[in-house]
Coordinates of C-alpha atoms and ligand atoms in Angstrom, one line a residue:
M1 CA 19.8 -33.9 -17.2
A2 CA 17.8 -31.2 -15.5
E3 CA 16.1 -28.6 -17.6
T4 CA 17.7 -25.2 -17.7
Y5 CA 15.4 -22.2 -17.4
D6 CA 16.1 -18.7 -18.7
L7 CA 14.6 -17.2 -15.5
T8 CA 13.9 -18.4 -12.0
I9 CA 11.9 -16.1 -9.8
I10 CA 11.9 -16.5 -6.1
G11 CA 8.6 -15.2 -4.7
T12 CA 5.3 -14.8 -6.5
G13 CA 3.9 -11.6 -5.1
P14 CA 3.0 -8.8 -7.5
G15 CA 6.7 -8.3 -8.3
G16 CA 7.5 -11.9 -9.0
Y17 CA 4.3 -13.2 -10.7
V18 CA 4.2 -10.1 -13.1
C19 CA 7.8 -10.5 -14.1
A20 CA 7.3 -14.1 -14.7
I21 CA 4.2 -13.6 -17.0
R22 CA 5.9 -10.8 -19.0
A23 CA 9.1 -13.0 -19.4
A24 CA 7.1 -15.8 -20.6
Q25 CA 5.2 -13.6 -23.0
L26 CA 8.6 -12.5 -24.4
G27 CA 9.6 -16.2 -25.0
M28 CA 11.6 -17.0 -21.9
K29 CA 11.4 -20.4 -20.2
V30 CA 10.4 -19.4 -16.6
A31 CA 10.1 -21.0 -13.2
V32 CA 8.7 -19.5 -10.1
V33 CA 9.5 -20.7 -6.5
E34 CA 6.9 -19.8 -3.8
K35 CA 6.9 -21.0 -0.1
R36 CA 3.3 -19.9 0.6
E37 CA 0.5 -22.2 -0.2
Y38 CA -0.8 -19.8 -2.7
H39 CA 0.7 -17.4 -5.3
G40 CA 0.1 -13.7 -4.9
G41 CA 2.5 -12.8 -2.0
T42 CA 1.8 -10.4 0.8
C43 CA -0.5 -8.3 -1.4
L44 CA -3.0 -10.9 -2.4
N45 CA -2.8 -13.2 0.7
V46 CA -2.6 -10.9 3.6
G47 CA -2.2 -7.3 2.4
C48 CA -3.9 -5.1 -0.3
I49 CA -6.7 -7.5 -1.4
P50 CA -8.0 -8.8 2.2
S51 CA -7.6 -5.2 3.6
K52 CA -9.6 -3.8 0.8
A53 CA -12.4 -6.4 1.2
L54 CA -12.7 -5.4 4.9
L55 CA -12.4 -1.7 4.1
H56 CA -15.2 -1.9 1.7
A57 CA -17.5 -4.1 3.8
S58 CA -16.9 -2.1 6.9
E59 CA -17.5 1.2 5.0
M60 CA -20.9 -0.2 3.8
F61 CA -21.7 -1.1 7.3
E62 CA -20.9 2.3 8.5
E63 CA -23.0 4.0 5.7
A64 CA -25.9 1.7 6.4
G65 CA -25.7 2.6 10.2
H66 CA -25.2 6.4 9.8
D67 CA -25.7 7.8 6.3
F68 CA -28.8 6.2 4.7
G69 CA -31.3 8.3 6.7
A70 CA -30.1 11.6 5.1
L71 CA -30.7 9.9 1.6
G72 CA -34.2 9.2 2.6
I73 CA -33.7 5.5 3.3
K74 CA -35.1 4.3 6.6
I75 CA -33.7 1.0 7.9
S76 CA -33.3 -0.5 11.3
K77 CA -29.8 -0.4 12.9
P78 CA -27.6 -2.8 10.9
K79 CA -26.2 -5.9 12.6
L80 CA -22.8 -6.9 12.1
D81 CA -22.1 -10.6 11.1
L82 CA -18.4 -10.5 11.5
K83 CA -18.1 -14.2 10.4
A84 CA -19.8 -13.5 7.2
M85 CA -17.7 -10.4 6.6
M86 CA -14.6 -12.5 7.2
G87 CA -16.1 -14.9 4.7
H88 CA -16.3 -12.1 2.0
R89 CA -12.6 -11.3 2.8
Q90 CA -11.6 -15.0 2.3
E91 CA -13.7 -15.4 -0.9
T92 CA -12.1 -12.3 -2.3
V93 CA -8.5 -13.7 -1.5
E94 CA -9.2 -17.2 -2.9
A95 CA -10.6 -15.8 -6.1
N96 CA -7.5 -13.6 -6.5
V97 CA -4.9 -16.1 -5.7
Q98 CA -6.5 -18.8 -7.9
G99 CA -6.4 -16.2 -10.6
V100 CA -2.7 -15.8 -10.3
G101 CA -2.3 -19.6 -10.3
F102 CA -4.4 -19.7 -13.6
L103 CA -2.3 -16.9 -15.2
L104 CA 1.0 -18.7 -14.4
K105 CA -0.3 -22.0 -15.9
K106 CA -1.8 -20.2 -18.9
N107 CA 1.7 -18.7 -19.5
K108 CA 3.4 -22.2 -19.2
I109 CA 5.4 -21.1 -16.2
D110 CA 6.6 -23.9 -14.1
T111 CA 5.8 -23.5 -10.4
V112 CA 7.8 -25.1 -7.6
H113 CA 6.2 -24.9 -4.1
G114 CA 8.8 -24.6 -1.4
T115 CA 11.5 -22.4 0.0
G116 CA 14.2 -21.3 -2.5
K117 CA 17.8 -20.6 -1.7
I118 CA 20.6 -19.5 -4.1
T119 CA 23.4 -22.2 -3.9
G120 CA 25.7 -20.9 -6.6
P121 CA 25.7 -19.1 -10.0
G122 CA 22.5 -20.2 -11.8
K123 CA 21.4 -22.6 -9.1
V124 CA 18.3 -22.4 -6.8
E125 CA 17.8 -25.2 -4.4
V126 CA 14.3 -25.6 -3.0
V127 CA 13.2 -27.3 0.0
L128 CA 9.9 -28.6 -1.4
A129 CA 6.7 -27.9 0.6
D130 CA 5.7 -31.6 0.5
G131 CA 9.0 -32.9 1.4
G132 CA 12.3 -33.4 -0.5
A133 CA 14.4 -31.0 -2.5
Q134 CA 14.8 -29.9 -6.1
T135 CA 17.7 -28.0 -7.7
I136 CA 16.8 -25.5 -10.4
E137 CA 19.3 -24.7 -13.0
T138 CA 18.8 -21.4 -14.5
K139 CA 20.5 -18.6 -16.5
N140 CA 19.1 -15.6 -14.4
I141 CA 17.6 -15.4 -10.9
V142 CA 15.2 -12.8 -9.7
I143 CA 14.9 -12.3 -5.9
A144 CA 11.2 -11.1 -5.4
T145 CA 10.8 -12.2 -1.8
G146 CA 9.1 -9.0 -0.6
S147 CA 9.0 -7.9 2.9
D148 CA 8.0 -8.8 6.6
V149 CA 6.5 -7.1 9.6
A150 CA 8.8 -4.9 11.6
T151 CA 8.5 -5.6 15.2
L152 CA 8.8 -3.5 18.4
P153 CA 11.8 -4.6 20.7
G154 CA 10.6 -6.6 23.7
I155 CA 7.0 -6.9 22.3
E156 CA 5.9 -10.3 21.0
I157 CA 3.4 -10.6 18.3
D158 CA 1.1 -13.5 19.1
E159 CA -1.5 -12.6 16.3
K160 CA -4.2 -12.7 18.9
T161 CA -3.9 -9.8 21.4
I162 CA -0.7 -8.3 20.0
V163 CA -1.1 -8.5 16.2
S164 CA 0.5 -7.4 13.0
S165 CA -1.5 -6.5 10.0
T166 CA -2.0 -10.3 9.3
G167 CA -3.7 -10.8 12.7
A168 CA -5.8 -7.6 12.5
L169 CA -7.3 -9.0 9.3
E170 CA -8.6 -12.0 11.2
L171 CA -9.8 -11.0 14.5
G172 CA -12.6 -13.2 15.8
K173 CA -14.5 -10.4 17.5
V174 CA -14.5 -6.6 17.5
P175 CA -12.2 -5.3 20.2
E176 CA -13.6 -2.8 22.5
T177 CA -10.4 -0.9 22.5
L178 CA -7.7 -1.2 19.8
V179 CA -4.4 0.5 20.2
V180 CA -2.6 1.0 16.9
V181 CA 1.0 1.6 17.0
G182 CA 2.0 3.7 14.0
A183 CA 0.0 6.2 12.0
G184 CA 1.2 5.0 8.6
V185 CA -1.0 3.4 5.9
I186 CA -1.6 0.0 7.7
G187 CA -2.4 1.6 11.0
L188 CA -4.9 4.1 9.5
E189 CA -6.6 1.6 7.1
L190 CA -6.9 -1.3 9.6
G191 CA -7.8 1.2 12.4
S192 CA -10.6 2.5 10.1
V193 CA -11.9 -1.1 9.7
W194 CA -12.2 -1.7 13.3
R195 CA -13.5 1.8 14.3
R196 CA -16.3 1.4 11.7
L197 CA -17.2 -2.0 13.2
G198 CA -17.3 -0.5 16.8
S199 CA -13.9 -0.4 18.3
N200 CA -12.5 2.6 20.3
V201 CA -9.4 3.2 18.2
I202 CA -6.3 4.9 19.7
V203 CA -3.4 5.6 17.4
V204 CA 0.1 6.0 19.0
E205 CA 2.5 7.7 16.6
F206 CA 6.3 8.3 17.2
L207 CA 6.4 11.5 15.1
D208 CA 4.3 14.6 15.5
R209 CA 2.3 14.0 12.4
I210 CA 0.6 11.1 10.6
L211 CA 1.6 9.6 7.3
P212 CA 5.2 10.7 7.3
G213 CA 6.5 11.4 3.7
M214 CA 3.1 12.6 2.6
D215 CA 2.3 16.3 1.8
G216 CA 2.1 17.9 5.3
E217 CA -1.1 19.9 4.7
T218 CA -2.8 16.9 3.2
A219 CA -1.8 14.7 6.2
K220 CA -3.2 17.4 8.6
T221 CA -6.4 17.7 6.8
F222 CA -6.9 14.0 6.7
M223 CA -6.2 13.6 10.3
R224 CA -9.0 16.1 11.0
S225 CA -11.3 13.9 9.1
L226 CA -10.3 10.8 11.0
K227 CA -10.7 12.5 14.3
K228 CA -14.1 13.6 13.5
Q229 CA -14.9 9.9 12.8
G230 CA -13.9 9.2 16.2
M231 CA -10.2 8.0 15.9
T232 CA -7.9 9.2 18.8
F233 CA -4.4 10.3 18.1
K234 CA -1.4 10.3 20.5
L235 CA 1.3 12.0 18.5
G236 CA 4.9 12.2 19.4
K237 CA 4.4 9.1 21.6
K238 CA 5.9 5.7 21.6
V239 CA 4.9 2.4 23.1
T240 CA 7.5 1.0 25.4
G241 CA 5.9 -2.1 26.8
A242 CA 2.6 -4.2 26.8
A243 CA 1.7 -6.6 29.5
K244 CA -1.2 -9.1 29.5
R245 CA -3.5 -8.7 32.6
G246 CA -6.0 -11.5 32.2
K247 CA -7.7 -10.9 28.8
A248 CA -6.6 -7.2 28.6
L249 CA -3.4 -5.6 27.7
E250 CA -1.8 -2.8 29.7
I251 CA 0.2 -0.8 27.3
S252 CA 2.9 1.7 28.3
V253 CA 3.1 4.9 26.3
E254 CA 5.8 7.5 26.6
P255 CA 6.5 10.8 25.0
A256 CA 9.0 10.2 22.1
K257 CA 11.3 12.8 23.4
G258 CA 11.2 11.4 27.1
G259 CA 8.9 12.1 30.0
D260 CA 6.2 10.5 32.2
A261 CA 4.8 7.3 30.8
E262 CA 1.0 6.7 30.8
T263 CA -0.8 3.3 30.7
I264 CA -3.6 2.5 28.2
S265 CA -5.8 -0.6 28.6
A266 CA -6.8 -2.3 25.4
D267 CA -8.0 -5.8 24.1
V268 CA -5.8 -5.6 21.1
M269 CA -2.7 -3.9 20.0
L270 CA -1.9 -3.7 16.3
V271 CA 1.9 -3.1 15.5
A272 CA 2.1 -1.3 12.2
I273 CA 5.5 0.5 12.4
G274 CA 6.7 -0.4 8.9
R275 CA 7.9 -3.5 7.1
I276 CA 11.4 -4.8 6.5
P277 CA 12.9 -6.4 3.5
Y278 CA 12.7 -10.3 3.5
T279 CA 16.1 -11.8 2.7
S280 CA 16.5 -14.5 5.4
G281 CA 17.4 -18.0 4.4
L282 CA 18.1 -17.0 0.7
G283 CA 21.8 -17.7 0.9
L284 CA 22.7 -14.2 -0.1
E285 CA 25.7 -13.9 2.1
E286 CA 27.2 -17.2 0.7
A287 CA 26.3 -16.0 -2.9
G288 CA 28.1 -12.7 -2.3
V289 CA 25.0 -10.6 -2.9
A290 CA 25.4 -7.1 -1.3
L291 CA 22.7 -5.5 0.9
D292 CA 22.4 -1.7 1.5
E293 CA 22.6 -0.1 4.9
R294 CA 18.8 -0.9 5.5
G295 CA 19.1 -4.6 4.7
R296 CA 17.6 -4.2 1.2
V297 CA 19.1 -6.1 -1.8
K298 CA 21.4 -3.5 -3.6
I299 CA 20.6 -3.1 -7.2
D300 CA 21.6 -0.8 -10.0
N301 CA 19.1 0.9 -12.2
H302 CA 18.6 -2.1 -14.2
Y303 CA 17.7 -4.3 -11.1
A304 CA 21.0 -6.1 -11.2
T305 CA 22.7 -7.1 -8.0
N306 CA 26.6 -7.0 -7.8
V307 CA 26.5 -10.8 -8.7
A308 CA 26.1 -11.5 -12.4
G309 CA 22.8 -13.2 -13.2
I310 CA 21.0 -12.3 -10.0
Y311 CA 18.5 -9.4 -10.0
A312 CA 15.9 -8.0 -7.4
I313 CA 12.6 -6.2 -7.5
G314 CA 9.8 -5.1 -5.3
D315 CA 9.7 -4.6 -1.5
V316 CA 13.1 -6.4 -1.1
V317 CA 14.8 -3.4 -2.8
E318 CA 14.7 0.2 -2.2
G319 CA 11.7 2.6 -3.0
P320 CA 8.1 2.7 -1.7
M321 CA 6.7 -0.7 -0.5
L322 CA 3.8 -0.8 -2.9
A323 CA 2.3 -3.5 -5.1
H324 CA 2.1 -1.5 -8.2
K325 CA 5.8 -0.5 -7.8
A326 CA 6.7 -4.1 -7.5
E327 CA 4.7 -5.0 -10.5
D328 CA 6.2 -2.3 -12.6
E329 CA 9.7 -3.3 -11.6
G330 CA 8.8 -6.9 -12.7
L331 CA 7.7 -5.7 -16.0
A332 CA 10.7 -3.4 -16.6
L333 CA 13.1 -6.3 -15.6
A334 CA 11.5 -8.9 -17.9
E335 CA 11.8 -6.4 -20.7
L336 CA 15.4 -5.6 -20.0
L337 CA 16.3 -9.2 -19.8
A338 CA 14.7 -9.7 -23.3
G339 CA 17.0 -6.9 -24.6
K340 CA 14.1 -4.3 -24.6
A341 CA 13.9 -0.9 -22.9
G342 CA 12.3 -1.6 -19.5
H343 CA 11.9 1.5 -17.3
V344 CA 10.1 2.6 -14.2
N345 CA 9.5 6.4 -13.7
Y346 CA 9.9 6.7 -9.9
D347 CA 8.7 10.3 -10.0
V348 CA 5.1 9.2 -11.1
I349 CA 4.2 6.3 -8.7
P350 CA 0.7 7.0 -7.1
G351 CA 0.0 6.3 -3.5
V352 CA -3.4 5.6 -2.2
V353 CA -4.8 5.2 1.4
Y354 CA -8.2 3.4 1.0
T355 CA -10.0 5.0 4.0
M356 CA -13.0 7.2 3.8
P357 CA -12.1 9.8 2.6
E358 CA -9.4 8.2 0.6
V359 CA -6.1 9.9 0.1
A360 CA -4.3 9.7 -3.3
V361 CA -1.1 11.3 -4.2
V362 CA 1.4 11.5 -7.0
G363 CA 4.6 13.4 -7.5
K364 CA 6.2 15.9 -5.1
T365 CA 4.9 17.3 -1.9
E366 CA 5.1 21.0 -0.9
E367 CA 7.8 20.2 1.5
E368 CA 9.9 18.5 -1.1
L369 CA 9.5 21.3 -3.6
K370 CA 10.5 23.9 -0.8
D371 CA 13.5 21.8 0.1
A372 CA 14.6 21.7 -3.6
G373 CA 14.1 25.5 -3.9
V374 CA 11.5 25.0 -6.7
A375 CA 9.1 27.8 -7.1
Y376 CA 5.5 26.6 -7.5
N377 CA 2.0 27.7 -7.7
V378 CA -0.8 25.8 -5.8
G379 CA -4.3 25.3 -7.0
K380 CA -6.9 23.9 -4.6
F381 CA -10.6 22.9 -5.0
P382 CA -12.8 21.5 -2.2
F383 CA -15.4 18.9 -2.8
T384 CA -18.0 21.0 -0.9
A385 CA -18.2 23.1 -4.2
N386 CA -18.6 20.0 -6.4
G387 CA -22.2 19.1 -7.4
R388 CA -21.7 15.3 -7.7
A389 CA -20.0 15.1 -4.3
R390 CA -23.0 17.1 -2.9
A391 CA -25.5 14.7 -4.7
M392 CA -23.6 11.8 -3.0
R393 CA -23.1 13.5 0.4
K394 CA -19.4 12.9 0.0
M395 CA -18.0 16.5 0.5
D396 CA -15.1 15.7 2.7
G397 CA -11.9 16.5 1.1
Q398 CA -10.1 18.6 -1.6
I399 CA -7.8 18.4 -4.7
K400 CA -4.4 20.2 -4.5
I401 CA -2.2 20.7 -7.6
L402 CA 1.3 21.9 -7.4
A403 CA 2.7 23.3 -10.6
D404 CA 6.0 24.7 -11.6
A405 CA 5.9 28.7 -11.2
K406 CA 7.9 29.1 -14.4
T407 CA 6.6 26.3 -16.7
D408 CA 3.2 25.4 -15.3
R409 CA 4.3 21.7 -15.4
V410 CA 2.4 19.7 -12.8
L411 CA 4.9 18.4 -10.2
G412 CA 2.5 16.9 -7.6
V413 CA -1.2 16.2 -7.0
H414 CA -2.6 15.5 -3.5
M415 CA -6.2 14.5 -3.2
I416 CA -8.5 13.6 -0.3
G417 CA -12.0 12.5 -1.0
A418 CA -14.3 9.6 -1.9
S419 CA -13.0 7.7 -4.9
V420 CA -9.8 9.8 -5.3
G421 CA -7.9 6.5 -5.5
E422 CA -9.5 6.1 -9.0
M423 CA -9.2 9.8 -9.8
I424 CA -5.4 10.1 -9.2
H425 CA -4.6 8.4 -12.6
E426 CA -5.6 11.3 -14.6
A427 CA -2.9 13.2 -12.8
A428 CA -0.4 10.4 -13.2
V429 CA -1.0 10.2 -17.0
L430 CA -0.7 14.0 -17.3
M431 CA 2.6 13.8 -15.5
E432 CA 3.9 11.0 -17.5
F433 CA 3.5 13.3 -20.6
G434 CA 5.1 16.2 -18.8
G435 CA 1.7 18.0 -18.9
S436 CA 0.9 21.4 -17.4
A437 CA -2.0 22.7 -15.1
E438 CA -3.2 24.4 -18.3
D439 CA -3.4 21.1 -20.2
L440 CA -5.6 19.8 -17.5
M441 CA -7.9 22.9 -17.3
R442 CA -8.3 22.9 -21.1
T443 CA -9.5 19.2 -20.9
C444 CA -13.2 18.8 -21.0
H445 CA -14.4 16.9 -17.9
A446 CA -17.9 15.3 -17.9
H447 CA -20.5 16.9 -15.7
P448 CA -21.4 16.1 -12.9
T449 CA -18.4 14.1 -11.9
M450 CA -16.1 14.3 -8.9
S451 CA -13.3 14.6 -11.5
E452 CA -14.5 18.2 -12.3
A453 CA -12.8 19.1 -9.0
V454 CA -9.5 18.1 -10.5
R455 CA -10.0 20.5 -13.4
E456 CA -11.1 23.2 -11.1
A457 CA -8.0 22.8 -9.0
A458 CA -6.1 23.1 -12.3
L459 CA -8.0 26.3 -13.0
A460 CA -7.2 27.5 -9.5
V461 CA -3.5 27.2 -10.1
D462 CA -4.2 30.2 -12.5
K463 CA -6.4 31.7 -9.9
R464 CA -9.5 31.3 -12.2
A465 CA -11.5 28.4 -10.7
I466 CA -15.2 28.9 -11.8
H467 CA -17.1 27.3 -9.0
M468 CA -15.3 28.8 -6.0
Ligands
FAD501 P1 5.5 -9.9 -1.6 O1 4.1 -9.6 -2.1 O2 5.8 -9.8 -0.2 O3 5.8 -11.4 -2.1 C1 6.9 -12.1 -1.8 C2 6.6 -13.6 -1.9 O4 7.9 -14.3 -1.8 C3 5.9 -14.1 -0.8 O5 4.7 -14.8 -1.2 C4 6.7 -15.1 0.0 O6 6.1 -16.2 0.6 C5 7.7 -15.4 -1.0 N1 9.0 -15.8 -0.5 C6 9.9 -15.2 0.3 N2 11.1 -15.9 0.5 C7 11.0 -16.9 -0.2 C8 11.8 -18.1 -0.4 N3 13.0 -18.1 0.1 N4 11.4 -19.1 -1.3 C9 10.2 -18.9 -1.9 N5 9.3 -18.0 -1.6 C10 9.7 -17.0 -0.9 N6 0.5 -2.1 -1.4 C11 -0.3 -1.4 -2.4 O7 0.2 -1.0 -3.3 N7 -1.6 -1.2 -2.2 C12 -2.2 -1.5 -1.0 O8 -3.5 -1.4 -0.9 C13 -1.4 -2.3 0.1 N8 -2.1 -2.9 1.0 C14 -1.3 -3.5 2.0 C15 -2.0 -3.9 3.1 C16 -1.3 -4.7 4.1 C17 -1.9 -5.1 5.3 C18 0.2 -4.9 3.8 C19 0.9 -5.7 4.8 C20 0.7 -4.5 2.7 C21 0.0 -3.7 1.7 N9 0.6 -3.3 0.6 C22 -0.2 -2.6 -0.4 C23 2.1 -3.5 0.3 C24 2.2 -4.6 -0.8 O9 1.6 -5.8 -0.2 C25 3.6 -5.0 -1.1 O10 4.2 -3.8 -1.5 C26 3.7 -6.0 -2.2 O11 3.1 -7.2 -1.8 C27 5.2 -6.3 -2.5 O12 5.3 -7.2 -3.5 P2 6.5 -8.1 -3.7 O13 6.2 -8.9 -4.9 O14 7.8 -7.5 -3.7 O15 6.5 -9.1 -2.5
NAI502 P1 4.5 3.0 7.4 O1 5.9 3.1 7.1 O2 3.5 3.5 6.4 O3 4.1 3.7 8.8 C1 4.7 3.4 9.9 C2 4.4 4.4 11.0 O4 4.9 3.9 12.3 C3 5.2 5.7 10.7 O5 4.2 6.8 10.9 C4 6.3 5.7 11.8 O6 6.6 7.0 12.1 C5 5.5 5.0 12.8 N1 6.5 4.4 13.8 C6 7.6 3.7 13.6 N2 8.2 3.3 14.8 C7 7.3 3.6 15.8 C8 7.2 3.4 17.2 N3 8.2 2.6 17.8 N4 6.2 3.9 17.9 C9 5.1 4.6 17.3 N5 5.1 4.8 15.9 C10 6.2 4.3 15.2 O7 4.3 1.4 7.6 P2 3.1 0.5 7.7 O8 1.9 1.3 7.9 O9 3.4 -0.6 8.7 O10 3.0 -0.1 6.2 C11 4.1 -0.9 5.7 C12 4.1 -0.7 4.3 O11 3.0 -1.3 3.6 C13 4.1 0.7 3.9 O12 5.4 0.9 3.2 C14 3.1 0.9 2.8 O13 3.5 1.5 1.6 C15 2.6 -0.4 2.6 N6 1.1 -0.4 2.5 C16 0.4 0.2 1.6 C17 -0.8 0.4 1.5 C18 -1.6 1.1 0.5 O14 -0.8 1.4 -0.5 N7 -2.8 1.6 0.6 C19 -1.7 -0.2 2.7 C20 -1.0 -0.8 3.6 C21 0.4 -1.0 3.7

């Protein structure tokens, strides 16, 4: 008789594999089903990890080409070896996905390679990658199938000239002109990579701003930095077509509100207009699992769907499509299934854009506080007034802290600057403990560090910054 698992997870991205490991730690018998060759999902295979490998390498290339002279280091113009840079990306991915495979094994989690489908209560049927099929009997099922690229109607992604993020991570040569559709996180990160490597990057964004949902002033300040670096923005515009003329693309761009079209020639177009939940082929309709109005698996606050024994986490459910959000949901669900108090605080999920400068945010934006009628104080501190930032010539950016006007509780922190993706966590910890700007300003910060700017911004909430 087939073995019955306590838990079977479909998809081994950050949501699925973390849930599996925690469940195994808590004594459950766990199986995972993955249709990709390697574990780690979008994030490790074609998302977070390869993009950060290229962001780092291209940043080093740009620094070597433009910034070393000012530090007294004379070198000749650096040469790009794109093949070797892609090799670095691939090595990074391989090390990470193998790491996940090792962790699953170490935790005695059974892995089934193939495409999973829910065929009844406690039943997952897998079309195996190397042929044949297998039925898994299980007490509980977790849908952790992630998301897929959103496409533009009438525009076919061939991953060569019209690419999604996946193709943009693997271009064989630096495009002379790259048109990026969508000024979201993917567009700005991957646009930055190719601009640093020599492309003329034109970003076409439907809205009249970049990074929708982020604090408005922060997004505006950040856009100024990107423009200074040479990125071009066409805001309030949409791409309505792309025709191949020989090796080039003729891209039609129209004002979002209607009006005359213009044509832009480019070698490559990156479509980065968001991602959609991945639910196809899972048998959800037959199993009676309800979706919400945006096609996401509908869950309650314990990640349970409307069908007993079926749960869902990560990109396939509501909330920000972020790897750490998926991981935290995986942890929380495993704990809940083990009868413990699993919980995710959705008010304190940091977001980072890994460009240079980086953008790092946590909590409420000014717009959200205004809409909610919450009175708040603002404290800001620029990196131009921070000694360490000057020593490193990384003065672009600022820290902004939003604190409740009555209680001084920190409600939101918005950072632009080098390494702020690491610095945001001091704000996250403070906010988890319901801390105030005063708590932050009274905490001794080592000198000279970039983090002193966080303390100065906290002092500025009370209009008493020292170095400004
Ligand atoms: P996924 O990682 O998408 O994993 C789902 C897995 O399920 C996949 O491996 C898929 O093959 C598998 N699957 C689907 N259906 C089936 C089936 N029927 N049977 C078997 N297996 C199945 N987030 C960040 O937080 N930081 C970043 O820096 C970042 N960078 C990104 C860069 C790019 C270019 C992209 C595209 C995304 C990035 N993200 C980033 C987002 C991040 O990748 C996702 O939020 C995260 O991967 C979601 O995790 P998940 O476990 O929900 O799903
Ligand atoms: P996104 O939602 O961040 O941005 C999409 C952008 O495209 C928006 O600005 C939107 O207004 C615009 N847009 C939509 N339709 C358009 C159209 N027809 N024409 C022009 N512009 C249009 O989505 P993105 O960048 O594709 O990223 C997908 C997900 O991946 C995000 O949810 C993000 O959280 C995640 N991600 C996270 C990263 C990180 O944490 N550093 C890095 C990369 C991706």
